[in-house]
PDB file of C-alpha atoms in Angstrom:
ATOM      1  CA  MET A   1       0.000   0.000   0.000  1.00 51.00           C
ATOM      2  CA  LYS A   2       2.865   2.389   0.860  1.00 50.00           C
ATOM      3  CA  LYS A   3       4.564   1.675  -2.482  1.00 53.00           C
ATOM      4  CA  ARG A   4       1.388   2.640  -4.347  1.00 56.00           C
ATOM      5  CA  ILE A   5       1.141   5.890  -2.379  1.00 56.00           C
ATOM      6  CA  ILE A   6       4.738   6.756  -3.323  1.00 59.00           C
ATOM      7  CA  ILE A   7       4.427   5.734  -6.983  1.00 64.00           C
ATOM      8  CA  ILE A   8       1.289   7.764  -7.743  1.00 64.00           C
ATOM      9  CA  PRO A   9       2.825  11.203  -6.935  1.00 71.00           C
ATOM     10  CA  VAL A  10       5.953  10.302  -8.961  1.00 65.00           C
ATOM     11  CA  VAL A  11       3.812   9.424 -11.988  1.00 66.00           C
ATOM     12  CA  ILE A  12       1.831  12.649 -11.645  1.00 70.00           C
ATOM     13  CA  ILE A  13       5.034  14.712 -11.477  1.00 65.00           C
ATOM     14  CA  ALA A  14       6.415  12.914 -14.551  1.00 62.00           C
ATOM     15  CA  VAL A  15       3.213  13.578 -16.509  1.00 60.00           C
ATOM     16  CA  ILE A  16       3.237  17.259 -15.519  1.00 59.00           C
ATOM     17  CA  ALA A  17       6.912  17.573 -16.489  1.00 55.00           C
ATOM     18  CA  ALA A  18       6.297  15.914 -19.864  1.00 54.00           C
ATOM     19  CA  ALA A  19       3.295  18.165 -20.503  1.00 56.00           C
ATOM     20  CA  PHE A  20       5.382  21.244 -19.623  1.00 55.00           C
ATOM     21  CA  VAL A  21       8.096  20.237 -22.106  1.00 57.00           C
ATOM     22  CA  LEU A  22       5.525  19.660 -24.848  1.00 61.00           C
ATOM     23  CA  VAL A  23       3.857  23.032 -24.238  1.00 60.00           C
ATOM     24  CA  ARG A  24       7.207  24.808 -24.107  1.00 67.00           C
ATOM     25  CA  ASN A  25       8.370  23.189 -27.348  1.00 69.00           C
ATOM     26  CA  PHE A  26       5.084  24.165 -29.005  1.00 69.00           C
ATOM     27  CA  LEU A  27       5.354  27.796 -27.883  1.00 81.00           C
ATOM     28  CA  TYR A  28       8.990  28.121 -29.012  1.00 88.00           C
ATOM     29  CA  THR A  29       8.548  26.459 -32.418  1.00 91.00           C
ATOM     30  CA  ARG A  30       8.146  28.800 -35.387  1.00 88.00           C
ATOM     31  CA  LYS A  31       5.011  28.166 -37.393  1.00 90.00           C
ATOM     32  CA  PRO A  32       5.357  28.068 -41.203  1.00 89.00           C
ATOM     33  CA  LEU A  33       4.255  31.169 -43.086  1.00 92.00           C
ATOM     34  CA  GLU A  34       1.982  30.476 -46.032  1.00 93.00           C
ATOM     35  CA  LEU A  35       2.389  33.432 -48.366  1.00 96.00           C
ATOM     36  CA  THR A  36      -0.805  35.335 -49.123  1.00 96.00           C
ATOM     37  CA  PHE A  37      -1.268  36.716 -52.639  1.00 96.00           C
ATOM     38  CA  ASP A  38      -2.966  40.100 -52.896  1.00 95.00           C
ATOM     39  CA  GLY A  39      -3.131  41.911 -56.239  1.00 93.00           C
ATOM     40  CA  ALA A  40      -3.050  45.353 -54.656  1.00 93.00           C
ATOM     41  CA  TYR A  41       0.325  44.606 -53.098  1.00 94.00           C
ATOM     42  CA  TYR A  42       1.664  42.380 -55.889  1.00 95.00           C
ATOM     43  CA  TYR A  43       1.192  44.430 -59.059  1.00 93.00           C
ATOM     44  CA  SER A  44       3.259  47.583 -59.420  1.00 93.00           C
ATOM     45  CA  GLU A  45       1.959  50.939 -60.594  1.00 94.00           C
ATOM     46  CA  ILE A  46       5.494  52.264 -61.134  1.00 96.00           C
ATOM     47  CA  ALA A  47       8.774  50.332 -61.399  1.00 96.00           C
ATOM     48  CA  SER A  48      12.295  51.583 -62.131  1.00 97.00           C
ATOM     49  CA  GLU A  49      15.960  51.018 -61.366  1.00 96.00           C
ATOM     50  CA  TYR A  50      17.832  53.290 -58.966  1.00 95.00           C
ATOM     51  CA  GLY A  51      21.507  52.331 -58.903  1.00 94.00           C
ATOM     52  CA  GLN A  52      21.733  48.939 -57.172  1.00 96.00           C
ATOM     53  CA  TRP A  53      18.110  49.212 -56.049  1.00 98.00           C
ATOM     54  CA  HIS A  54      14.881  48.235 -57.761  1.00 97.00           C
ATOM     55  CA  TYR A  55      12.094  50.723 -56.960  1.00 98.00           C
ATOM     56  CA  GLU A  56       8.379  49.961 -57.036  1.00 97.00           C
ATOM     57  CA  LYS A  57       5.156  51.690 -56.091  1.00 97.00           C
ATOM     58  CA  THR A  58       2.180  49.368 -55.712  1.00 96.00           C
ATOM     59  CA  HIS A  59      -1.481  50.046 -56.345  1.00 94.00           C
ATOM     60  CA  ALA A  60      -1.996  49.906 -52.573  1.00 94.00           C
ATOM     61  CA  GLY A  61       0.161  53.036 -52.265  1.00 94.00           C
ATOM     62  CA  TYR A  62       3.287  51.385 -50.874  1.00 96.00           C
ATOM     63  CA  GLU A  63       6.728  52.424 -52.113  1.00 97.00           C
ATOM     64  CA  TYR A  64       9.808  50.304 -51.599  1.00 98.00           C
ATOM     65  CA  TYR A  65      13.369  49.712 -52.749  1.00 98.00           C
ATOM     66  CA  LEU A  66      14.627  46.152 -53.162  1.00 98.00           C
ATOM     67  CA  TYR A  67      18.267  45.138 -53.376  1.00 98.00           C
ATOM     68  CA  LEU A  68      19.265  41.715 -54.672  1.00 98.00           C
ATOM     69  CA  PRO A  69      22.843  40.437 -55.054  1.00 98.00           C
ATOM     70  CA  GLU A  70      23.886  41.054 -58.655  1.00 96.00           C
ATOM     71  CA  LYS A  71      23.869  37.405 -59.737  1.00 95.00           C
ATOM     72  CA  TYR A  72      20.156  37.093 -58.815  1.00 97.00           C
ATOM     73  CA  ARG A  73      18.784  40.328 -60.295  1.00 96.00           C
ATOM     74  CA  ASN A  74      17.977  38.498 -63.510  1.00 95.00           C
ATOM     75  CA  ASP A  75      17.352  35.195 -61.763  1.00 97.00           C
ATOM     76  CA  ILE A  76      14.625  36.115 -59.278  1.00 97.00           C
ATOM     77  CA  LYS A  77      12.781  32.800 -59.705  1.00 96.00           C
ATOM     78  CA  ASN A  78      15.768  30.754 -58.514  1.00 97.00           C
ATOM     79  CA  GLU A  79      14.317  29.122 -55.384  1.00 95.00           C
ATOM     80  CA  ASN A  80      17.618  27.383 -54.656  1.00 95.00           C
ATOM     81  CA  ALA A  81      19.256  30.704 -53.761  1.00 96.00           C
ATOM     82  CA  LYS A  82      17.508  30.874 -50.348  1.00 97.00           C
ATOM     83  CA  LEU A  83      18.584  34.482 -49.794  1.00 98.00           C
ATOM     84  CA  PRO A  84      17.869  35.897 -46.332  1.00 98.00           C
ATOM     85  CA  LEU A  85      15.868  39.138 -46.446  1.00 98.00           C
ATOM     86  CA  VAL A  86      16.499  42.218 -44.296  1.00 98.00           C
ATOM     87  CA  VAL A  87      13.454  44.524 -44.115  1.00 98.00           C
ATOM     88  CA  VAL A  88      14.280  48.098 -43.077  1.00 98.00           C
ATOM     89  CA  PHE A  89      11.914  50.553 -41.346  1.00 98.00           C
ATOM     90  CA  HIS A  90      13.113  54.150 -41.057  1.00 98.00           C
ATOM     91  CA  GLY A  91      12.256  56.638 -38.321  1.00 97.00           C
ATOM     92  CA  SER A  92       9.451  59.196 -38.461  1.00 97.00           C
ATOM     93  CA  THR A  93       9.770  61.762 -41.339  1.00 96.00           C
ATOM     94  CA  GLU A  94      12.845  59.947 -42.738  1.00 96.00           C
ATOM     95  CA  THR A  95      11.585  58.602 -46.069  1.00 95.00           C
ATOM     96  CA  ALA A  96      14.120  60.654 -48.031  1.00 92.00           C
ATOM     97  CA  ALA A  97      17.027  59.449 -45.880  1.00 91.00           C
ATOM     98  CA  SER A  98      16.080  55.777 -45.611  1.00 95.00           C
ATOM     99  CA  LEU A  99      18.387  54.417 -48.326  1.00 95.00           C
ATOM    100  CA  GLY A 100      21.498  56.369 -47.411  1.00 93.00           C
ATOM    101  CA  LYS A 101      21.024  56.235 -43.663  1.00 94.00           C
ATOM    102  CA  TYR A 102      19.924  52.624 -43.168  1.00 96.00           C
ATOM    103  CA  GLY A 103      19.787  50.660 -46.418  1.00 96.00           C
ATOM    104  CA  ARG A 104      23.457  51.355 -47.149  1.00 95.00           C
ATOM    105  CA  LYS A 105      24.666  49.349 -44.149  1.00 95.00           C
ATOM    106  CA  PHE A 106      23.097  46.159 -45.538  1.00 98.00           C
ATOM    107  CA  ILE A 107      24.302  46.412 -49.136  1.00 98.00           C
ATOM    108  CA  ASN A 108      27.930  47.218 -48.401  1.00 96.00           C
ATOM    109  CA  GLN A 109      30.519  44.639 -49.412  1.00 96.00           C
ATOM    110  CA  ASP A 110      31.435  43.532 -45.890  1.00 97.00           C
ATOM    111  CA  PHE A 111      27.847  42.815 -44.854  1.00 98.00           C
ATOM    112  CA  GLN A 112      26.984  41.025 -48.092  1.00 98.00           C
ATOM    113  CA  LYS A 113      30.164  38.945 -47.981  1.00 97.00           C
ATOM    114  CA  ASN A 114      29.758  37.833 -44.369  1.00 98.00           C
ATOM    115  CA  ILE A 115      26.014  37.468 -43.809  1.00 98.00           C
ATOM    116  CA  TYR A 116      25.421  34.455 -46.063  1.00 98.00           C
ATOM    117  CA  PRO A 117      27.369  32.621 -48.809  1.00 96.00           C
ATOM    118  CA  GLU A 118      25.124  34.083 -51.544  1.00 96.00           C
ATOM    119  CA  GLY A 119      24.605  37.486 -49.922  1.00 98.00           C
ATOM    120  CA  ALA A 120      21.257  38.861 -48.758  1.00 98.00           C
ATOM    121  CA  ALA A 121      18.243  40.659 -50.161  1.00 98.00           C
ATOM    122  CA  VAL A 122      17.401  44.041 -48.614  1.00 98.00           C
ATOM    123  CA  LEU A 123      13.948  45.630 -48.643  1.00 98.00           C
ATOM    124  CA  VAL A 124      13.610  49.302 -47.643  1.00 98.00           C
ATOM    125  CA  ILE A 125       9.943  50.216 -47.193  1.00 98.00           C
ATOM    126  CA  LEU A 126       8.872  53.865 -47.204  1.00 98.00           C
ATOM    127  CA  SER A 127       6.092  54.939 -44.858  1.00 97.00           C
ATOM    128  CA  ARG A 128       2.937  56.083 -46.662  1.00 94.00           C
ATOM    129  CA  ILE A 129       2.614  59.063 -44.308  1.00 94.00           C
ATOM    130  CA  GLU A 130       5.247  60.502 -41.967  1.00 94.00           C
ATOM    131  CA  TYR A 131       5.365  57.269 -39.961  1.00 97.00           C
ATOM    132  CA  PHE A 132       4.477  53.588 -40.332  1.00 98.00           C
ATOM    133  CA  THR A 133       0.941  52.292 -39.882  1.00 96.00           C
ATOM    134  CA  ASP A 134      -1.079  49.245 -40.963  1.00 96.00           C
ATOM    135  CA  PRO A 135       0.954  46.194 -39.887  1.00 98.00           C
ATOM    136  CA  HIS A 136      -1.436  43.851 -41.700  1.00 97.00           C
ATOM    137  CA  GLY A 137      -0.974  45.644 -45.014  1.00 97.00           C
ATOM    138  CA  THR A 138       2.787  45.837 -44.539  1.00 98.00           C
ATOM    139  CA  SER A 139       2.901  42.096 -43.847  1.00 98.00           C
ATOM    140  CA  LEU A 140       1.039  41.496 -47.120  1.00 97.00           C
ATOM    141  CA  LEU A 141       3.508  43.731 -48.959  1.00 98.00           C
ATOM    142  CA  ILE A 142       6.508  41.773 -47.646  1.00 98.00           C
ATOM    143  CA  GLN A 143       4.833  38.467 -48.448  1.00 98.00           C
ATOM    144  CA  ASN A 144       4.099  39.575 -52.002  1.00 98.00           C
ATOM    145  CA  VAL A 145       7.687  40.764 -52.506  1.00 98.00           C
ATOM    146  CA  CYS A 146       8.697  37.202 -51.586  1.00 98.00           C
ATOM    147  CA  ILE A 147       6.149  35.801 -54.067  1.00 97.00           C
ATOM    148  CA  LYS A 148       7.618  37.946 -56.861  1.00 97.00           C
ATOM    149  CA  ASN A 149      11.222  37.145 -55.902  1.00 98.00           C
ATOM    150  CA  LYS A 150      11.411  33.411 -55.302  1.00 97.00           C
ATOM    151  CA  CYS A 151      15.166  33.646 -54.668  1.00 98.00           C
ATOM    152  CA  ILE A 152      14.240  35.034 -51.212  1.00 98.00           C
ATOM    153  CA  ASP A 153      13.853  32.557 -48.362  1.00 98.00           C
ATOM    154  CA  LYS A 154      10.512  33.364 -46.718  1.00 97.00           C
ATOM    155  CA  THR A 155      11.638  31.549 -43.533  1.00 97.00           C
ATOM    156  CA  ASN A 156      14.685  33.786 -43.106  1.00 98.00           C
ATOM    157  CA  ILE A 157      13.359  37.361 -42.830  1.00 98.00           C
ATOM    158  CA  ILE A 158      14.924  39.882 -40.432  1.00 98.00           C
ATOM    159  CA  GLY A 159      13.143  43.108 -39.491  1.00 98.00           C
ATOM    160  CA  TYR A 160      15.274  46.177 -38.680  1.00 98.00           C
ATOM    161  CA  GLY A 161      13.865  49.444 -37.364  1.00 98.00           C
ATOM    162  CA  PHE A 162      14.858  52.766 -35.828  1.00 98.00           C
ATOM    163  CA  SER A 163      12.699  54.938 -33.566  1.00 98.00           C
ATOM    164  CA  GLN A 164       9.103  54.841 -34.835  1.00 98.00           C
ATOM    165  CA  GLY A 165      10.247  52.204 -37.336  1.00 98.00           C
ATOM    166  CA  ALA A 166      11.631  50.191 -34.403  1.00 98.00           C
ATOM    167  CA  LYS A 167       8.323  50.509 -32.599  1.00 98.00           C
ATOM    168  CA  PHE A 168       6.514  49.424 -35.767  1.00 98.00           C
ATOM    169  CA  VAL A 169       8.732  46.413 -36.513  1.00 98.00           C
ATOM    170  CA  VAL A 170       7.948  44.963 -33.071  1.00 98.00           C
ATOM    171  CA  GLU A 171       4.239  45.697 -33.602  1.00 98.00           C
ATOM    172  CA  LEU A 172       4.462  43.956 -36.996  1.00 98.00           C
ATOM    173  CA  ALA A 173       6.112  40.905 -35.422  1.00 98.00           C
ATOM    174  CA  CYS A 174       3.286  40.744 -32.867  1.00 98.00           C
ATOM    175  CA  THR A 175       0.636  41.085 -35.596  1.00 97.00           C
ATOM    176  CA  GLU A 176       2.136  38.318 -37.745  1.00 97.00           C
ATOM    177  CA  PRO A 177       4.495  36.225 -35.557  1.00 96.00           C
ATOM    178  CA  ARG A 178       5.329  33.889 -38.462  1.00 97.00           C
ATOM    179  CA  LEU A 179       6.788  36.675 -40.602  1.00 98.00           C
ATOM    180  CA  PHE A 180      10.146  37.490 -38.978  1.00 98.00           C
ATOM    181  CA  ARG A 181      12.856  35.150 -37.857  1.00 98.00           C
ATOM    182  CA  ALA A 182      14.483  37.999 -35.951  1.00 98.00           C
ATOM    183  CA  VAL A 183      13.875  41.661 -35.114  1.00 98.00           C
ATOM    184  CA  ILE A 184      16.422  44.430 -34.479  1.00 98.00           C
ATOM    185  CA  SER A 185      15.018  47.436 -32.622  1.00 98.00           C
ATOM    186  CA  GLY A 186      17.006  50.624 -31.991  1.00 98.00           C
ATOM    187  CA  SER A 187      15.370  53.284 -29.778  1.00 98.00           C
ATOM    188  CA  GLY A 188      11.984  51.590 -30.064  1.00 98.00           C
ATOM    189  CA  PHE A 189       9.029  52.104 -27.739  1.00 96.00           C
ATOM    190  CA  TYR A 190       6.314  49.547 -28.466  1.00 97.00           C
ATOM    191  CA  HIS A 191       4.145  48.471 -25.523  1.00 94.00           C
ATOM    192  CA  ILE A 192       3.846  44.686 -25.742  1.00 96.00           C
ATOM    193  CA  THR A 193       1.023  42.769 -24.075  1.00 97.00           C
ATOM    194  CA  ALA A 194       1.363  39.393 -22.355  1.00 96.00           C
ATOM    195  CA  LYS A 195      -0.612  37.729 -25.155  1.00 96.00           C
ATOM    196  CA  GLU A 196       1.663  39.271 -27.804  1.00 98.00           C
ATOM    197  CA  LEU A 197       4.787  38.244 -25.897  1.00 97.00           C
ATOM    198  CA  ILE A 198       3.628  34.620 -25.867  1.00 96.00           C
ATOM    199  CA  SER A 199       2.962  34.778 -29.620  1.00 97.00           C
ATOM    200  CA  VAL A 200       6.515  35.990 -30.428  1.00 97.00           C
ATOM    201  CA  LEU A 201       8.439  33.573 -28.195  1.00 97.00           C
ATOM    202  CA  PRO A 202      10.007  31.853 -31.262  1.00 97.00           C
ATOM    203  CA  VAL A 203      11.166  35.213 -32.711  1.00 98.00           C
ATOM    204  CA  GLN A 204      14.704  36.339 -31.868  1.00 98.00           C
ATOM    205  CA  PHE A 205      15.058  39.962 -30.704  1.00 98.00           C
ATOM    206  CA  TYR A 206      17.890  42.420 -30.298  1.00 98.00           C
ATOM    207  CA  SER A 207      16.655  45.590 -28.585  1.00 98.00           C
ATOM    208  CA  ALA A 208      18.788  48.572 -27.602  1.00 98.00           C
ATOM    209  CA  VAL A 209      17.892  51.851 -25.890  1.00 98.00           C
ATOM    210  CA  SER A 210      19.642  54.697 -24.062  1.00 98.00           C
ATOM    211  CA  GLU A 211      18.847  55.877 -20.541  1.00 98.00           C
ATOM    212  CA  ASN A 212      19.029  59.550 -21.544  1.00 97.00           C
ATOM    213  CA  ASP A 213      16.547  59.089 -24.415  1.00 98.00           C
ATOM    214  CA  LYS A 214      13.664  60.372 -22.309  1.00 96.00           C
ATOM    215  CA  GLY A 215      10.189  59.227 -23.288  1.00 94.00           C
ATOM    216  CA  ILE A 216      11.632  56.400 -25.366  1.00 97.00           C
ATOM    217  CA  PHE A 217      13.749  54.647 -22.739  1.00 97.00           C
ATOM    218  CA  GLU A 218      10.889  54.212 -20.272  1.00 96.00           C
ATOM    219  CA  GLN A 219       8.846  52.099 -22.720  1.00 94.00           C
ATOM    220  CA  GLY A 220      11.652  50.643 -24.812  1.00 97.00           C
ATOM    221  CA  SER A 221      13.515  49.240 -21.835  1.00 97.00           C
ATOM    222  CA  VAL A 222      10.425  47.319 -20.699  1.00 97.00           C
ATOM    223  CA  VAL A 223       9.762  45.569 -24.008  1.00 97.00           C
ATOM    224  CA  GLY A 224      13.488  45.012 -24.564  1.00 97.00           C
ATOM    225  CA  LYS A 225      13.940  43.284 -21.223  1.00 97.00           C
ATOM    226  CA  LEU A 226      10.806  41.168 -21.645  1.00 97.00           C
ATOM    227  CA  CYS A 227      11.813  39.931 -25.104  1.00 97.00           C
ATOM    228  CA  ALA A 228      15.398  39.273 -24.014  1.00 97.00           C
ATOM    229  CA  LYS A 229      14.220  37.228 -21.034  1.00 97.00           C
ATOM    230  CA  TRP A 230      11.485  35.174 -22.659  1.00 97.00           C
ATOM    231  CA  CYS A 231      12.062  35.031 -26.426  1.00 97.00           C
ATOM    232  CA  LYS A 232      14.406  32.590 -28.111  1.00 94.00           C
ATOM    233  CA  ASN A 233      18.105  33.590 -28.282  1.00 95.00           C
ATOM    234  CA  SER A 234      17.294  37.264 -27.653  1.00 97.00           C
ATOM    235  CA  TYR A 235      19.301  40.202 -26.266  1.00 97.00           C
ATOM    236  CA  TYR A 236      18.759  43.598 -24.687  1.00 97.00           C
ATOM    237  CA  LYS A 237      21.413  46.335 -24.592  1.00 97.00           C
ATOM    238  CA  GLN A 238      21.083  49.443 -22.427  1.00 97.00           C
ATOM    239  CA  TYR A 239      23.384  52.449 -22.820  1.00 97.00           C
ATOM    240  CA  PRO A 240      23.720  55.246 -20.244  1.00 97.00           C
ATOM    241  CA  SER A 241      24.114  58.134 -22.726  1.00 97.00           C
ATOM    242  CA  ARG A 242      23.729  57.330 -26.421  1.00 97.00           C
ATOM    243  CA  TRP A 243      20.619  59.476 -26.908  1.00 97.00           C
ATOM    244  CA  HIS A 244      18.273  58.542 -29.766  1.00 97.00           C
ATOM    245  CA  PHE A 245      20.272  56.075 -31.876  1.00 98.00           C
ATOM    246  CA  TRP A 246      19.974  53.312 -34.450  1.00 97.00           C
ATOM    247  CA  VAL A 247      21.681  49.932 -34.232  1.00 98.00           C
ATOM    248  CA  GLU A 248      24.965  49.439 -36.074  1.00 97.00           C
ATOM    249  CA  MET A 249      26.245  45.998 -37.024  1.00 97.00           C
ATOM    250  CA  ASP A 250      29.323  46.321 -34.799  1.00 97.00           C
ATOM    251  CA  ASP A 251      27.252  47.134 -31.699  1.00 97.00           C
ATOM    252  CA  LYS A 252      27.729  44.638 -28.885  1.00 96.00           C
ATOM    253  CA  LEU A 253      25.019  42.150 -27.936  1.00 94.00           C
ATOM    254  CA  SER A 254      25.582  42.592 -24.211  1.00 84.00           C
ATOM    255  CA  ASP A 255      28.722  43.101 -22.125  1.00 77.00           C
ATOM    256  CA  GLY A 256      30.847  40.654 -24.127  1.00 82.00           C
ATOM    257  CA  ASP A 257      32.631  40.971 -27.464  1.00 91.00           C
ATOM    258  CA  GLU A 258      29.954  39.355 -29.659  1.00 96.00           C
ATOM    259  CA  THR A 259      28.395  41.841 -32.064  1.00 97.00           C
ATOM    260  CA  VAL A 260      24.995  42.194 -33.698  1.00 98.00           C
ATOM    261  CA  MET A 261      26.636  41.051 -36.935  1.00 98.00           C
ATOM    262  CA  ASP A 262      27.936  37.885 -35.247  1.00 98.00           C
ATOM    263  CA  TRP A 263      24.427  37.172 -33.975  1.00 97.00           C
ATOM    264  CA  LEU A 264      22.857  37.755 -37.395  1.00 98.00           C
ATOM    265  CA  VAL A 265      25.339  35.504 -39.180  1.00 98.00           C
ATOM    266  CA  LYS A 266      24.613  32.660 -36.788  1.00 97.00           C
ATOM    267  CA  LEU A 267      20.834  32.885 -36.996  1.00 96.00           C
ATOM    268  CA  VAL A 268      20.501  33.217 -40.782  1.00 96.00           C
ATOM    269  CA  ASN A 269      22.876  30.282 -41.344  1.00 96.00           C
ATOM    270  CA  GLU A 270      21.251  27.903 -38.853  1.00 89.00           C
TER     271      GLU A 270
END
């Protein structure tokens, strides 16, 4: 009789432990993204070449610049390329500066050489007004860019944002958790809910804010710490006096020597 009394609690504990592992694995497993076709986001109203960039304006009113490594610009249907995609979101009122200020860091030779054997695609989206809105529509735009350019790996998309663009990229990840593999947020200030945090557990985050960036730090530090603690392979970096800044590839992940670039290279090549 005593043996039975001892065995029953052990079995219950084992069942609870097994259930916990199953739930945890489920929550931390990325769900596949089935691309959604939408004619308004797919067909272009205007298309042209701008140096190394391909520019398009869609019938939905979105404007974007797309960079592809040279060998794939005339081979966009090559699904074997599996190019990672970096999607860039500028700060408020910065549409004119988005290419030179942010896009340039992802098309330079060092980044393209090191990020992935075949290089990476880079998508710079311009806000339709002075700042980004409509995460659902923006998700459709990104999905339809992937439909048009089959050389892009839809499972390997990284979102990068500064200021209001950093706030928006986190909001976009929460709206469509299957879209991004990772998110880089510099001086962002999104307020994440508990339900949203659970939905983005499989997404990898790097968030950085400065203590003297008043009004931004108070909110950005909260979401940064939460994502770093609970989300997969995520980091939070806090500076005492960097003001309102964007993330550079040689920024440190934490207090060690590993950089944001090191982190990106590892995750896109997993």
